[in-house]
Amino acid sequence: MAITTDETKANDDDQVYQKGVKNLCENGVTKVPKKYILPEFDRADEVLQVDLTMPNLKLPVIDFSELQGPNRSEVLKSLTSACEKYGFFQVVNHGIPNNVISSMIDVSARFFELPIEVRSKYMSSDLTAPVRYGTSFNQNKDRVFCWRDFLKLVCHPSQDVLVHWPSYPTDMRRLAVTYAKEIKNLFVMLMEAILESLGLWGATMNMTEEVEKLIKQFQDGSQQMVVNCYPPCPEPHLTLGMPPHSDYGFLTLLLQDDVEGLQIQYKEKWVAVQPLASSFVVNVGDHLEIFSNGKYRSVLHRVLVNPAKSRISVASLHSLPFNSMVSPSPSLINKANPRRYKDTDFACFLEYISSFEPKRKNFLESRKLL
């Protein structure tokens, strides 16, 4: 059967879009292509809109240094409230040196300034690849593309994956692996506090075998860094940088530059997150919701794009080892609070996103029993 001119043009356009929005911008795009235009009901109401009925709403701020001192019990109460009420919090005084943070943002920005011929070497449709450059949210399934390019780096075990990471910029491997180690340590210490906040151990209760096993699994667990680039968008009201979604792991620790864009859903409304200098935005993932049997909930979040500025962020997603099963903690199941979720693992997640267009919290909904 002959291929029509329209079909040929559609295929050519699709190949261009697969190269990412940074490539579109480098080629002088002045209008958002149809491929990126969302249906009206999926768009943000206006660029960087903040819910005016909650002008003073700020994410809870957890002072990590206080967790290590005599005020730990009070900080744990704040952590519990943050995980239950918002599913998000910001961490300050975390101990990661400022130069490690600034270097990670800087080298990430420099990667996306490399020629497309260099960036495209890391393109792959293999969701398990140790390094993957791509665009949109899930470019294999998205009917409408998002205004976002990304570089995904599997971080563990470092001795196996580091050789596959980009060799340009020439300092990227060194800076990114330093950052990855620092953020992994912070994740493990945050999870120790979260397990304590769930009542699984504490000042009057030594770590149980369950908790000790979990901490070891977190130390050896999966870690994926997603370096995001949201280029300036000529018509930001027509598209999104990321659609509403939740994250699959236990915790995501987000480093971002000073350009606004992240929004979370709070009381059915979208609220902008104001970046705090040298802080991390931390959110509860689907695995922590499952493990806590619904006590802590993952929350929908999305990213808006900016008409004038590019935005860089680095999301570090953490969970148990890829082949481990995530289940509700037996200590958090009883007659009053029966088991609410099926077991799950990373393979279940990959199978789901390979078969469906991932939206909102659809994967987590597929794991619910009640």
Coordinates of C-alpha atoms in Angstrom, one line a residue:
M1 CA 0.0 0.0 0.0
A2 CA 1.4 3.4 -1.0
I3 CA 2.4 5.8 1.7
T4 CA 0.7 9.2 1.4
T5 CA 2.4 12.5 1.6
D6 CA 0.6 13.3 4.8
E7 CA 1.8 10.0 6.4
T8 CA 5.4 10.7 5.3
K9 CA 5.2 14.2 6.8
A10 CA 3.7 12.8 10.1
N11 CA 6.5 10.3 10.3
D12 CA 9.1 13.0 9.7
D13 CA 7.5 15.2 12.3
D14 CA 7.5 12.4 14.8
Q15 CA 11.2 11.8 14.3
V16 CA 11.8 15.5 15.0
Y17 CA 9.7 15.4 18.2
Q18 CA 11.5 12.3 19.4
K19 CA 14.8 14.3 19.5
G20 CA 13.3 16.5 22.2
V21 CA 12.1 20.1 22.8
K22 CA 15.7 21.4 23.3
N23 CA 16.3 20.5 19.7
L24 CA 13.1 22.3 18.7
C25 CA 14.2 25.4 20.5
E26 CA 17.6 25.2 19.0
N27 CA 16.0 25.2 15.6
G28 CA 14.0 28.3 16.3
V29 CA 10.5 27.1 17.1
T30 CA 8.1 30.0 17.7
K31 CA 4.8 28.2 18.3
V32 CA 4.0 25.0 20.2
P33 CA 3.6 22.2 17.7
K34 CA 0.3 20.3 17.7
K35 CA 2.0 17.3 19.2
Y36 CA 2.5 19.2 22.5
I37 CA -0.9 20.9 22.7
L38 CA -3.0 19.5 25.6
P39 CA -6.7 19.2 25.6
E40 CA -8.1 22.3 27.3
F41 CA -9.2 20.4 30.4
D42 CA -5.7 19.1 30.9
R43 CA -4.0 22.5 30.8
A44 CA -3.0 24.8 33.7
D45 CA -5.5 27.6 34.2
E46 CA -2.8 30.1 33.6
V47 CA 1.0 30.3 33.6
L48 CA 2.4 29.6 37.1
Q49 CA -1.0 30.2 38.7
V50 CA -1.0 30.0 42.5
D51 CA -4.2 29.3 44.4
L52 CA -5.0 32.8 45.7
T53 CA -7.2 31.3 48.5
M54 CA -4.1 29.9 50.1
P55 CA -1.5 32.7 49.6
N56 CA 0.6 31.7 52.6
L57 CA 0.7 28.0 52.0
K58 CA 4.2 26.7 52.2
L59 CA 5.5 23.1 52.4
P60 CA 6.6 22.0 55.8
V61 CA 10.3 22.6 56.4
I62 CA 12.2 19.8 58.1
D63 CA 15.5 21.0 59.7
F64 CA 17.6 17.9 59.3
S65 CA 20.2 19.0 61.8
E66 CA 17.4 19.1 64.4
L67 CA 16.7 15.4 63.8
Q68 CA 20.2 14.6 65.1
G69 CA 19.7 16.5 68.4
P70 CA 17.4 16.7 71.5
N71 CA 14.5 18.0 69.4
R72 CA 14.2 14.9 67.4
S73 CA 10.8 13.9 68.8
E74 CA 9.3 17.3 67.8
V75 CA 10.8 17.1 64.3
L76 CA 9.4 13.5 63.9
K77 CA 5.9 14.9 64.7
S78 CA 6.4 17.5 62.0
L79 CA 7.6 14.8 59.6
T80 CA 4.5 12.7 60.3
S81 CA 2.2 15.7 59.7
A82 CA 4.0 16.5 56.5
C83 CA 3.7 13.0 55.1
E84 CA 0.1 12.6 56.1
K85 CA -1.2 16.1 55.1
Y86 CA 0.9 17.1 52.1
G87 CA 3.0 14.1 51.0
F88 CA 5.7 16.7 50.5
F89 CA 8.2 18.6 52.6
Q90 CA 11.4 20.6 52.2
V91 CA 14.7 19.6 53.9
V92 CA 17.2 22.2 55.0
N93 CA 20.5 22.0 56.9
H94 CA 21.0 18.5 55.4
G95 CA 24.8 18.5 55.5
I96 CA 25.3 18.2 51.7
P97 CA 28.0 20.8 50.8
N98 CA 26.7 23.7 48.7
N99 CA 29.5 23.2 46.1
V100 CA 28.2 19.6 45.5
I101 CA 24.7 21.0 44.9
S102 CA 25.7 23.9 42.7
S103 CA 28.1 21.7 40.7
M104 CA 25.3 19.2 40.0
I105 CA 22.9 21.9 38.7
D106 CA 25.8 23.4 36.6
V107 CA 26.9 20.2 35.0
S108 CA 23.3 19.2 34.3
A109 CA 22.7 22.5 32.4
R110 CA 26.0 22.1 30.5
F111 CA 24.9 18.6 29.4
F112 CA 21.8 20.0 27.7
E113 CA 23.9 22.6 26.0
L114 CA 25.9 19.9 24.2
P115 CA 25.1 19.4 20.4
I116 CA 22.1 17.1 19.7
E117 CA 24.5 14.7 18.0
V118 CA 26.2 14.1 21.4
R119 CA 23.0 14.0 23.5
S120 CA 21.3 11.7 21.1
K121 CA 24.0 9.0 21.6
Y122 CA 22.3 8.2 24.8
M123 CA 18.7 7.8 23.4
S124 CA 17.1 4.5 24.1
S125 CA 13.7 2.9 24.2
D126 CA 15.0 0.4 26.8
L127 CA 13.4 1.4 30.1
T128 CA 16.0 -0.6 32.0
A129 CA 19.1 1.0 30.3
P130 CA 21.7 2.4 32.8
V131 CA 21.6 5.7 31.0
R132 CA 18.8 7.1 28.8
Y133 CA 18.3 10.4 27.1
G134 CA 14.7 11.1 26.1
T135 CA 11.8 13.5 26.0
S136 CA 8.3 14.0 27.3
F137 CA 7.0 11.8 30.1
N138 CA 6.8 8.4 28.4
Q139 CA 7.6 9.1 24.8
N140 CA 6.7 5.5 23.8
K141 CA 3.1 5.9 25.0
D142 CA 2.3 9.6 25.2
R143 CA -0.3 10.7 22.7
V144 CA 0.5 14.4 23.6
F145 CA 4.1 15.2 24.4
C146 CA 5.3 17.2 27.4
W147 CA 7.7 20.2 27.1
R148 CA 10.6 18.3 28.8
D149 CA 13.8 16.5 28.0
F150 CA 15.6 14.3 30.4
L151 CA 18.7 12.2 31.2
K152 CA 18.0 9.2 33.4
L153 CA 21.0 7.7 35.2
V154 CA 20.8 4.4 37.1
C155 CA 23.1 4.9 40.1
H156 CA 23.5 1.5 41.7
P157 CA 25.7 -0.5 41.7
S158 CA 28.0 2.4 40.7
Q159 CA 30.9 0.1 39.6
D160 CA 28.7 -1.4 36.9
V161 CA 26.8 1.6 35.6
L162 CA 29.3 4.5 35.8
V163 CA 31.1 3.4 32.6
H164 CA 27.8 3.9 30.7
W165 CA 27.2 7.5 32.0
P166 CA 27.9 10.4 29.6
S167 CA 31.6 11.2 29.2
Y168 CA 30.7 14.8 28.3
P169 CA 30.8 17.3 29.8
T170 CA 34.2 15.8 30.9
D171 CA 33.5 16.4 34.6
M172 CA 29.9 15.0 34.6
R173 CA 30.7 11.5 35.9
R174 CA 32.8 12.8 38.7
L175 CA 30.3 15.5 39.8
A176 CA 27.2 13.3 39.4
V177 CA 28.6 10.3 41.2
T178 CA 29.6 12.6 44.2
Y179 CA 26.1 14.0 44.3
A180 CA 24.5 10.6 43.9
K181 CA 26.4 9.2 47.0
E182 CA 25.6 12.3 49.1
I183 CA 21.9 12.2 48.2
K184 CA 21.7 8.4 48.8
N185 CA 23.1 8.9 52.4
L186 CA 20.5 11.6 53.0
F187 CA 17.7 9.3 51.7
V188 CA 18.7 6.5 54.1
M189 CA 18.8 8.8 57.1
L190 CA 15.4 10.3 56.1
M191 CA 14.0 6.8 55.8
E192 CA 15.3 5.9 59.3
A193 CA 13.4 8.9 60.6
I194 CA 10.2 8.0 58.6
L195 CA 10.3 4.4 59.9
E196 CA 10.5 5.9 63.4
S197 CA 7.7 8.3 62.7
L198 CA 5.6 5.3 61.7
G199 CA 6.2 3.7 65.1
L200 CA 8.4 0.9 63.9
W201 CA 11.2 1.8 66.2
G202 CA 12.2 4.7 68.4
A203 CA 13.9 6.1 71.6
T204 CA 12.2 3.5 73.8
M205 CA 12.3 0.7 71.2
N206 CA 15.3 -0.8 69.5
M207 CA 15.3 -1.5 65.8
T208 CA 13.4 -4.6 65.0
E209 CA 14.6 -7.2 62.6
E210 CA 12.2 -5.8 60.0
V211 CA 13.6 -2.3 60.3
E212 CA 17.2 -3.4 60.3
K213 CA 16.6 -5.4 57.1
L214 CA 14.8 -2.5 55.5
I215 CA 17.7 -0.1 56.3
K216 CA 20.1 -2.5 54.7
Q217 CA 17.9 -2.8 51.6
F218 CA 17.7 1.0 51.3
Q219 CA 21.5 1.2 51.5
D220 CA 21.8 -1.4 48.7
G221 CA 18.6 -0.3 47.0
S222 CA 17.7 1.2 43.7
Q223 CA 18.5 4.8 42.9
Q224 CA 17.7 6.6 39.7
M225 CA 18.6 10.2 39.0
V226 CA 16.5 12.0 36.5
V227 CA 18.0 15.2 35.2
N228 CA 15.2 17.4 33.7
C229 CA 15.5 20.3 31.3
Y230 CA 12.4 22.4 30.6
P231 CA 13.4 24.9 27.9
P232 CA 11.6 28.2 27.5
C233 CA 8.2 27.6 25.9
P234 CA 6.7 30.1 23.4
E235 CA 3.1 29.3 24.4
P236 CA 3.3 27.8 27.9
H237 CA -0.5 27.9 28.5
L238 CA -0.9 25.2 25.9
T239 CA 1.3 22.5 27.4
L240 CA 3.0 21.2 30.6
G241 CA 6.5 20.2 31.5
M242 CA 5.2 17.1 33.3
P243 CA 1.6 16.0 33.6
P244 CA 0.0 15.2 36.9
H245 CA 1.7 12.1 38.3
S246 CA 3.0 10.4 41.4
D247 CA 6.5 8.8 41.8
Y248 CA 6.9 5.0 42.1
G249 CA 9.6 4.7 44.8
F250 CA 9.8 5.3 48.6
L251 CA 11.0 8.9 48.4
T252 CA 12.0 11.3 45.7
L253 CA 14.6 14.0 46.6
L254 CA 14.4 16.9 44.2
L255 CA 17.1 19.5 43.6
Q256 CA 16.0 22.4 41.5
D257 CA 17.3 25.8 40.3
D258 CA 15.7 29.1 41.2
V259 CA 13.1 28.9 38.4
E260 CA 9.5 28.1 39.6
G261 CA 7.6 25.3 38.0
L262 CA 6.7 22.6 40.4
Q263 CA 3.1 22.4 41.6
I264 CA 1.5 19.9 44.0
Q265 CA -2.2 19.1 44.4
Y266 CA -3.5 20.1 47.8
K267 CA -7.1 19.9 48.7
E268 CA -8.0 19.4 45.0
K269 CA -6.2 22.6 44.0
W270 CA -2.8 23.2 42.4
V271 CA -0.3 25.0 44.5
A272 CA 3.1 26.3 43.4
V273 CA 6.2 25.2 45.4
Q274 CA 8.6 28.1 46.1
P275 CA 12.2 26.8 45.9
L276 CA 14.3 27.4 49.0
A277 CA 18.0 27.9 48.4
S278 CA 20.2 24.9 49.1
S279 CA 17.1 22.8 50.1
F280 CA 15.6 19.6 48.7
V281 CA 11.9 19.0 48.0
V282 CA 11.1 15.5 49.2
N283 CA 7.9 13.6 48.3
V284 CA 6.3 10.4 49.4
G285 CA 6.3 7.8 46.6
D286 CA 3.9 5.0 45.8
H287 CA 6.1 2.4 47.5
L288 CA 6.0 4.3 50.8
E289 CA 2.2 4.6 50.5
I290 CA 2.0 0.8 50.0
F291 CA 4.5 0.1 52.8
S292 CA 2.7 2.4 55.3
N293 CA -0.6 0.7 54.3
G294 CA -2.0 4.1 53.3
K295 CA -0.9 6.1 56.4
Y296 CA 1.5 8.2 54.2
R297 CA 0.2 9.0 50.7
S298 CA 1.9 9.9 47.5
V299 CA 0.6 13.1 46.0
L300 CA 0.0 14.2 42.5
H301 CA 2.4 16.9 41.2
R302 CA 3.1 18.5 37.9
V303 CA 5.5 20.9 36.2
L304 CA 4.6 24.2 34.4
V305 CA 6.9 25.7 31.8
N306 CA 8.2 29.2 31.6
P307 CA 8.0 31.6 28.6
A308 CA 11.4 33.2 29.2
K309 CA 13.6 30.9 31.3
S310 CA 14.9 27.4 31.1
R311 CA 14.5 25.3 34.2
I312 CA 16.8 22.5 35.5
S313 CA 16.0 20.0 38.1
V314 CA 17.5 16.7 39.4
A315 CA 15.1 14.1 40.8
S316 CA 16.6 11.3 42.8
L317 CA 14.2 8.4 43.1
H318 CA 14.9 5.7 45.8
S319 CA 13.4 2.4 46.7
L320 CA 14.4 -1.2 47.5
P321 CA 16.6 -3.2 45.1
F322 CA 14.9 -3.6 41.7
N323 CA 14.1 -7.3 42.3
S324 CA 12.7 -6.8 45.8
M325 CA 9.0 -7.0 46.6
V326 CA 7.3 -4.0 48.3
S327 CA 4.5 -5.0 50.8
P328 CA 2.5 -3.2 53.5
S329 CA 4.4 -3.5 56.8
P330 CA 2.9 -6.3 58.9
S331 CA 3.3 -4.0 61.9
L332 CA 0.9 -1.5 60.3
I333 CA -1.9 -4.0 59.5
N334 CA -4.6 -4.9 62.1
K335 CA -8.4 -5.4 62.3
A336 CA -9.0 -1.7 62.4
N337 CA -6.6 -1.1 59.5
P338 CA -6.7 -4.1 57.2
R339 CA -4.2 -4.7 54.3
R340 CA -5.0 -2.2 51.5
Y341 CA -2.5 -3.0 48.8
K342 CA -1.1 -5.9 46.8
D343 CA 2.6 -6.7 46.8
T344 CA 4.5 -4.9 44.0
D345 CA 8.0 -4.6 42.5
F346 CA 9.8 -2.7 39.9
A347 CA 9.0 -5.3 37.2
C348 CA 5.3 -4.7 37.8
F349 CA 5.8 -1.0 37.3
L350 CA 7.8 -1.4 34.1
E351 CA 5.1 -3.9 32.8
Y352 CA 2.4 -1.3 33.6
I353 CA 4.0 1.7 31.9
S354 CA 5.0 -0.5 28.9
S355 CA 1.3 -1.3 28.4
F356 CA -0.5 1.9 29.4
E357 CA -0.1 5.6 29.1
P358 CA 0.9 6.5 32.7
K359 CA -1.4 9.1 34.2
R360 CA -2.0 10.5 37.6
K361 CA -1.9 7.6 40.2
N362 CA -3.2 4.9 37.9
F363 CA -0.4 2.4 38.7
L364 CA -0.9 2.7 42.4
E365 CA -4.7 2.4 41.9
S366 CA -4.0 -0.9 40.1
R367 CA -2.3 -2.2 43.3
K368 CA -5.1 -1.4 45.7
L369 CA -7.1 -4.1 47.4
L370 CA -9.6 -1.8 49.2

